[in-house]
Amino acid sequence: MEGLEDSGTEYIHHLYGHGSEHSCLYTQIYQTAPELHDGPRIHWTFSVWLDAGWRKGLELTEESAQIGIPKIWAEFSAHDQRFTLKLFKQLEVSSPDGVTAKVLNAACAAYIEGRLGLLKDGDGPEACVHALDYGFWMALGVRGLIPEPLEADEPTNPPTTAQ
């Protein structure tokens, strides 16, 4: 276990690129969410990471969203932006009376399984970090804080989230 204290952060940097806006945000969530790790022991549990992302998206102040979300959103290609909006619309349709934890878990599991083909048991680093990402963006969607997609279909940076 020694030397693993930063492995969650390192994995986030591996998936999202060191220094990217996504990487910085998810690292901050990881470092400040005690349910995700206990010292060097990381709790690679899909539903825990999904909940942490969802909660952070709901807790984000409007002022912080206006400052930070456009920078993060700009890292997506127009295709990735439209896909994120599509995922949110699917979530809205599946939960017309409000998003419940059960619906959120099922929608995220379907997304991750379709994208990564991973969810044997639902847990593991890649599934968990993508669940954090999904929960965060879906919470922003519920709050009406997802920006409009870019017009062009040219990527501004490599894809980094829900695809």
PDB file of C-alpha atoms in Angstrom:
ATOM      1  CA  MET A   1       0.000   0.000   0.000  1.00  0.00           C
ATOM      2  CA  GLU A   2       2.943   2.331   0.481  1.00  0.00           C
ATOM      3  CA  GLY A   3       3.384   4.821  -2.335  1.00  0.00           C
ATOM      4  CA  LEU A   4      -0.192   4.541  -3.614  1.00  0.00           C
ATOM      5  CA  GLU A   5      -1.468   7.744  -2.022  1.00  0.00           C
ATOM      6  CA  ASP A   6      -1.456   9.567  -5.354  1.00  0.00           C
ATOM      7  CA  SER A   7      -2.508   6.686  -7.597  1.00  0.00           C
ATOM      8  CA  GLY A   8      -6.104   7.961  -7.891  1.00  0.00           C
ATOM      9  CA  THR A   9      -4.826  11.327  -9.036  1.00  0.00           C
ATOM     10  CA  GLU A  10      -2.377   9.664 -11.398  1.00  0.00           C
ATOM     11  CA  TYR A  11      -5.134   7.567 -12.932  1.00  0.00           C
ATOM     12  CA  ILE A  12      -7.315  10.633 -13.478  1.00  0.00           C
ATOM     13  CA  HIS A  13      -4.356  12.363 -15.170  1.00  0.00           C
ATOM     14  CA  HIS A  14      -3.832   9.242 -17.289  1.00  0.00           C
ATOM     15  CA  LEU A  15      -7.438   9.325 -18.561  1.00  0.00           C
ATOM     16  CA  TYR A  16      -7.884  13.074 -18.975  1.00  0.00           C
ATOM     17  CA  GLY A  17      -4.376  14.355 -19.578  1.00  0.00           C
ATOM     18  CA  HIS A  18      -2.183  16.057 -17.042  1.00  0.00           C
ATOM     19  CA  GLY A  19      -3.089  19.731 -16.805  1.00  0.00           C
ATOM     20  CA  SER A  20      -6.428  19.521 -18.611  1.00  0.00           C
ATOM     21  CA  GLU A  21      -9.400  21.311 -17.059  1.00  0.00           C
ATOM     22  CA  HIS A  22     -11.162  17.943 -16.620  1.00  0.00           C
ATOM     23  CA  SER A  23      -8.143  16.438 -14.947  1.00  0.00           C
ATOM     24  CA  CYS A  24      -7.854  19.371 -12.551  1.00  0.00           C
ATOM     25  CA  LEU A  25     -11.544  19.296 -11.638  1.00  0.00           C
ATOM     26  CA  TYR A  26     -11.746  15.527 -11.138  1.00  0.00           C
ATOM     27  CA  THR A  27      -8.506  15.512  -9.160  1.00  0.00           C
ATOM     28  CA  GLN A  28      -9.946  18.162  -6.869  1.00  0.00           C
ATOM     29  CA  ILE A  29     -13.135  16.107  -6.424  1.00  0.00           C
ATOM     30  CA  TYR A  30     -11.059  12.994  -5.745  1.00  0.00           C
ATOM     31  CA  GLN A  31      -8.853  14.729  -3.190  1.00  0.00           C
ATOM     32  CA  THR A  32     -11.759  16.315  -1.316  1.00  0.00           C
ATOM     33  CA  ALA A  33     -14.205  13.390  -1.324  1.00  0.00           C
ATOM     34  CA  PRO A  34     -13.283  11.138   1.601  1.00  0.00           C
ATOM     35  CA  GLU A  35     -15.648   8.414   0.412  1.00  0.00           C
ATOM     36  CA  LEU A  36     -13.391   7.837  -2.630  1.00  0.00           C
ATOM     37  CA  HIS A  37     -10.293   6.921  -0.656  1.00  0.00           C
ATOM     38  CA  ASP A  38      -9.066   6.143   2.789  1.00  0.00           C
ATOM     39  CA  GLY A  39      -5.428   7.157   2.849  1.00  0.00           C
ATOM     40  CA  PRO A  40      -3.702   5.035   0.233  1.00  0.00           C
ATOM     41  CA  ARG A  41      -6.688   2.686  -0.178  1.00  0.00           C
ATOM     42  CA  ILE A  42      -8.905   3.808  -3.064  1.00  0.00           C
ATOM     43  CA  HIS A  43     -12.538   2.723  -3.009  1.00  0.00           C
ATOM     44  CA  TRP A  44     -12.970   1.672  -6.626  1.00  0.00           C
ATOM     45  CA  THR A  45     -16.733   1.304  -6.354  1.00  0.00           C
ATOM     46  CA  PHE A  46     -18.727   2.513  -9.348  1.00  0.00           C
ATOM     47  CA  SER A  47     -21.756   3.832  -7.437  1.00  0.00           C
ATOM     48  CA  VAL A  48     -19.591   5.733  -4.935  1.00  0.00           C
ATOM     49  CA  TRP A  49     -17.729   7.570  -7.703  1.00  0.00           C
ATOM     50  CA  LEU A  50     -20.968   8.254  -9.593  1.00  0.00           C
ATOM     51  CA  ASP A  51     -22.506   9.729  -6.450  1.00  0.00           C
ATOM     52  CA  ALA A  52     -19.428  11.898  -5.801  1.00  0.00           C
ATOM     53  CA  GLY A  53     -19.610  13.364  -9.329  1.00  0.00           C
ATOM     54  CA  TRP A  54     -23.372  13.886  -9.088  1.00  0.00           C
ATOM     55  CA  ARG A  55     -23.091  15.580  -5.706  1.00  0.00           C
ATOM     56  CA  LYS A  56     -20.291  17.897  -6.891  1.00  0.00           C
ATOM     57  CA  GLY A  57     -22.339  18.871  -9.945  1.00  0.00           C
ATOM     58  CA  LEU A  58     -25.294  19.701  -7.711  1.00  0.00           C
ATOM     59  CA  GLU A  59     -23.136  21.616  -5.197  1.00  0.00           C
ATOM     60  CA  LEU A  60     -21.281  23.736  -7.758  1.00  0.00           C
ATOM     61  CA  THR A  61     -22.224  27.380  -7.304  1.00  0.00           C
ATOM     62  CA  GLU A  62     -23.666  29.270 -10.250  1.00  0.00           C
ATOM     63  CA  GLU A  63     -20.704  31.662 -10.108  1.00  0.00           C
ATOM     64  CA  SER A  64     -18.192  28.785 -10.225  1.00  0.00           C
ATOM     65  CA  ALA A  65     -20.146  27.191 -13.055  1.00  0.00           C
ATOM     66  CA  GLN A  66     -20.068  30.415 -15.080  1.00  0.00           C
ATOM     67  CA  ILE A  67     -16.310  30.667 -14.603  1.00  0.00           C
ATOM     68  CA  GLY A  68     -15.171  27.047 -14.879  1.00  0.00           C
ATOM     69  CA  ILE A  69     -17.677  25.100 -16.956  1.00  0.00           C
ATOM     70  CA  PRO A  70     -17.040  26.964 -20.251  1.00  0.00           C
ATOM     71  CA  LYS A  71     -13.304  26.129 -19.946  1.00  0.00           C
ATOM     72  CA  ILE A  72     -14.031  22.474 -19.297  1.00  0.00           C
ATOM     73  CA  TRP A  73     -16.700  22.360 -22.024  1.00  0.00           C
ATOM     74  CA  ALA A  74     -14.232  23.869 -24.521  1.00  0.00           C
ATOM     75  CA  GLU A  75     -11.995  20.797 -24.115  1.00  0.00           C
ATOM     76  CA  PHE A  76     -14.686  18.702 -25.815  1.00  0.00           C
ATOM     77  CA  SER A  77     -15.067  18.416 -29.553  1.00  0.00           C
ATOM     78  CA  ALA A  78     -18.459  19.464 -30.924  1.00  0.00           C
ATOM     79  CA  HIS A  79     -19.231  15.754 -31.323  1.00  0.00           C
ATOM     80  CA  ASP A  80     -18.450  15.069 -27.653  1.00  0.00           C
ATOM     81  CA  GLN A  81     -20.528  18.059 -26.588  1.00  0.00           C
ATOM     82  CA  ARG A  82     -23.528  16.825 -28.570  1.00  0.00           C
ATOM     83  CA  PHE A  83     -23.034  13.329 -27.172  1.00  0.00           C
ATOM     84  CA  THR A  84     -23.016  14.634 -23.590  1.00  0.00           C
ATOM     85  CA  LEU A  85     -26.268  16.483 -24.295  1.00  0.00           C
ATOM     86  CA  LYS A  86     -27.704  13.300 -25.829  1.00  0.00           C
ATOM     87  CA  LEU A  87     -26.832  11.351 -22.667  1.00  0.00           C
ATOM     88  CA  PHE A  88     -28.560  13.997 -20.576  1.00  0.00           C
ATOM     89  CA  LYS A  89     -31.687  13.939 -22.763  1.00  0.00           C
ATOM     90  CA  GLN A  90     -31.798  10.126 -22.418  1.00  0.00           C
ATOM     91  CA  LEU A  91     -31.575  10.510 -18.648  1.00  0.00           C
ATOM     92  CA  GLU A  92     -34.372  13.106 -18.669  1.00  0.00           C
ATOM     93  CA  VAL A  93     -36.634  10.848 -20.724  1.00  0.00           C
ATOM     94  CA  SER A  94     -36.013   7.887 -18.421  1.00  0.00           C
ATOM     95  CA  SER A  95     -36.847   9.935 -15.307  1.00  0.00           C
ATOM     96  CA  PRO A  96     -39.687  12.366 -16.061  1.00  0.00           C
ATOM     97  CA  ASP A  97     -40.448  12.832 -12.351  1.00  0.00           C
ATOM     98  CA  GLY A  98     -36.856  13.624 -11.400  1.00  0.00           C
ATOM     99  CA  VAL A  99     -33.612  11.683 -11.456  1.00  0.00           C
ATOM    100  CA  THR A 100     -33.420   8.999  -8.790  1.00  0.00           C
ATOM    101  CA  ALA A 101     -30.262   7.198  -7.725  1.00  0.00           C
ATOM    102  CA  LYS A 102     -31.587   3.999  -9.316  1.00  0.00           C
ATOM    103  CA  VAL A 103     -32.207   5.652 -12.691  1.00  0.00           C
ATOM    104  CA  LEU A 104     -28.871   7.485 -12.566  1.00  0.00           C
ATOM    105  CA  ASN A 105     -26.998   4.260 -11.759  1.00  0.00           C
ATOM    106  CA  ALA A 106     -28.740   2.331 -14.553  1.00  0.00           C
ATOM    107  CA  ALA A 107     -28.170   5.083 -17.138  1.00  0.00           C
ATOM    108  CA  CYS A 108     -24.509   5.455 -16.208  1.00  0.00           C
ATOM    109  CA  ALA A 109     -23.946   1.690 -16.239  1.00  0.00           C
ATOM    110  CA  ALA A 110     -25.495   1.478 -19.728  1.00  0.00           C
ATOM    111  CA  TYR A 111     -23.297   4.330 -20.966  1.00  0.00           C
ATOM    112  CA  ILE A 112     -20.099   2.835 -19.554  1.00  0.00           C
ATOM    113  CA  GLU A 113     -20.895  -0.673 -20.716  1.00  0.00           C
ATOM    114  CA  GLY A 114     -21.718   0.595 -24.199  1.00  0.00           C
ATOM    115  CA  ARG A 115     -18.648   2.788 -24.398  1.00  0.00           C
ATOM    116  CA  LEU A 116     -16.097   0.658 -22.623  1.00  0.00           C
ATOM    117  CA  GLY A 117     -17.660  -2.791 -22.408  1.00  0.00           C
ATOM    118  CA  LEU A 118     -16.427  -2.897 -18.825  1.00  0.00           C
ATOM    119  CA  LEU A 119     -19.071  -3.491 -16.238  1.00  0.00           C
ATOM    120  CA  LYS A 120     -18.527  -7.089 -15.166  1.00  0.00           C
ATOM    121  CA  ASP A 121     -18.905  -6.117 -11.542  1.00  0.00           C
ATOM    122  CA  GLY A 122     -19.242  -2.360 -12.024  1.00  0.00           C
ATOM    123  CA  ASP A 123     -16.060  -1.507 -10.195  1.00  0.00           C
ATOM    124  CA  GLY A 124     -12.547  -0.691 -11.310  1.00  0.00           C
ATOM    125  CA  PRO A 125     -10.558   2.446 -12.032  1.00  0.00           C
ATOM    126  CA  GLU A 126     -11.724   3.217 -15.552  1.00  0.00           C
ATOM    127  CA  ALA A 127     -15.405   2.595 -14.848  1.00  0.00           C
ATOM    128  CA  CYS A 128     -15.217   4.601 -11.625  1.00  0.00           C
ATOM    129  CA  VAL A 129     -13.547   7.679 -13.109  1.00  0.00           C
ATOM    130  CA  HIS A 130     -16.004   7.660 -16.029  1.00  0.00           C
ATOM    131  CA  ALA A 131     -18.847   7.342 -13.514  1.00  0.00           C
ATOM    132  CA  LEU A 132     -17.545  10.440 -11.703  1.00  0.00           C
ATOM    133  CA  ASP A 133     -17.483  12.282 -15.026  1.00  0.00           C
ATOM    134  CA  TYR A 134     -20.984  11.113 -15.985  1.00  0.00           C
ATOM    135  CA  GLY A 135     -22.477  12.019 -12.610  1.00  0.00           C
ATOM    136  CA  PHE A 136     -20.942  15.486 -12.709  1.00  0.00           C
ATOM    137  CA  TRP A 137     -22.255  16.332 -16.190  1.00  0.00           C
ATOM    138  CA  MET A 138     -25.695  14.859 -15.599  1.00  0.00           C
ATOM    139  CA  ALA A 139     -26.056  16.941 -12.413  1.00  0.00           C
ATOM    140  CA  LEU A 140     -25.104  20.030 -14.416  1.00  0.00           C
ATOM    141  CA  GLY A 141     -27.752  19.040 -16.960  1.00  0.00           C
ATOM    142  CA  VAL A 142     -30.438  18.774 -14.289  1.00  0.00           C
ATOM    143  CA  ARG A 143     -29.463  22.269 -13.170  1.00  0.00           C
ATOM    144  CA  GLY A 144     -29.530  23.623 -16.744  1.00  0.00           C
ATOM    145  CA  LEU A 145     -25.801  24.400 -16.656  1.00  0.00           C
ATOM    146  CA  ILE A 146     -24.572  22.436 -19.670  1.00  0.00           C
ATOM    147  CA  PRO A 147     -23.534  24.967 -22.338  1.00  0.00           C
ATOM    148  CA  GLU A 148     -24.732  24.789 -25.925  1.00  0.00           C
ATOM    149  CA  PRO A 149     -22.574  22.672 -28.249  1.00  0.00           C
ATOM    150  CA  LEU A 150     -19.993  24.170 -30.594  1.00  0.00           C
ATOM    151  CA  GLU A 151     -21.122  24.647 -34.176  1.00  0.00           C
ATOM    152  CA  ALA A 152     -18.008  23.217 -35.793  1.00  0.00           C
ATOM    153  CA  ASP A 153     -17.239  19.538 -35.659  1.00  0.00           C
ATOM    154  CA  GLU A 154     -13.519  20.108 -35.148  1.00  0.00           C
ATOM    155  CA  PRO A 155     -12.101  18.962 -31.821  1.00  0.00           C
ATOM    156  CA  THR A 156     -10.480  21.611 -29.666  1.00  0.00           C
ATOM    157  CA  ASN A 157      -8.641  18.901 -27.691  1.00  0.00           C
ATOM    158  CA  PRO A 158      -8.779  15.106 -27.570  1.00  0.00           C
ATOM    159  CA  PRO A 159     -12.058  13.620 -26.262  1.00  0.00           C
ATOM    160  CA  THR A 160     -12.099  13.498 -22.482  1.00  0.00           C
ATOM    161  CA  THR A 161     -15.543  12.473 -21.270  1.00  0.00           C
ATOM    162  CA  ALA A 162     -18.859  10.866 -21.978  1.00  0.00           C
ATOM    163  CA  GLN A 163     -18.751   9.568 -25.536  1.00  0.00           C
TER     164      GLN A 163
END
